[in-house]
Amino acid sequence: ELIVNQFKGQHAAKNDLLRCYKNRVWDLMEDFEGFGIKTIPRKENQAADRLAAVGAAFDIVENIQQDK
C-alpha cells in the first residue's frame, strides 16, 4: 500500500532506492496507453503474501551489482 501511494504521489518516497523505483515506473508509463493498479488485501491473496515475503528478503542492490 505504501509503494502504491508513493507511486500515486500520495506519500513521498524518502528512501533513495524506492525513489529510483518510482521514477523508473513513471518512465515506463510513457510506453503504455494506460494501466491500472488494484490492491488486494494480503489475507485475500496468499500468493502475493508469499511473493512479498520472498521479495522482502531479496537484496536487490547486491544482485544488481553482481549483474554488472
Short mmCIF file of C-alpha atoms in Angstrom, two decimals, residues 9-43:
data_model
loop_
_atom_site.label_atom_id
_atom_site.label_comp_id
_atom_site.label_asym_id
_atom_site.label_seq_id
_atom_site.Cartn_x
_atom_site.Cartn_y
_atom_site.Cartn_z
CA GLY A 9 2.14 10.82 -5.24
CA GLN A 10 0.11 10.48 -2.04
CA HIS A 11 3.24 9.74 0.04
CA ALA A 12 6.79 10.90 -0.51
CA ALA A 13 9.37 8.28 -1.47
CA LYS A 14 12.08 9.22 1.02
CA ASN A 15 14.27 6.15 0.52
CA ASP A 16 16.70 6.63 -2.40
CA LEU A 17 16.13 3.13 -3.76
CA LEU A 18 12.33 3.45 -3.61
CA ARG A 19 12.56 6.86 -5.28
CA CYS A 20 14.56 5.27 -8.12
CA TYR A 21 11.95 2.52 -8.50
CA LYS A 22 9.14 5.07 -8.56
CA ASN A 23 10.92 7.18 -11.18
CA ARG A 24 11.58 4.10 -13.30
CA VAL A 25 7.89 3.15 -13.20
CA TRP A 26 6.95 6.69 -14.23
CA ASP A 27 9.42 6.42 -17.13
CA LEU A 28 7.94 3.08 -18.21
CA MET A 29 4.41 4.51 -18.09
CA GLU A 30 5.22 6.59 -21.17
CA ASP A 31 5.30 3.36 -23.22
CA PHE A 32 1.69 2.45 -22.36
CA GLU A 33 -1.63 3.95 -23.34
CA GLY A 34 -2.91 3.29 -19.84
CA PHE A 35 -2.73 0.98 -16.86
CA GLY A 36 -4.36 0.44 -13.51
CA ILE A 37 -3.33 -0.54 -10.02
CA LYS A 38 -5.63 -2.67 -7.95
CA THR A 39 -4.77 -3.50 -4.37
CA ILE A 40 -5.86 -6.80 -2.87
CA PRO A 41 -5.63 -7.37 0.88
CA ARG A 42 -2.94 -9.97 1.62
CA LYS A 43 -5.37 -12.12 3.56
#
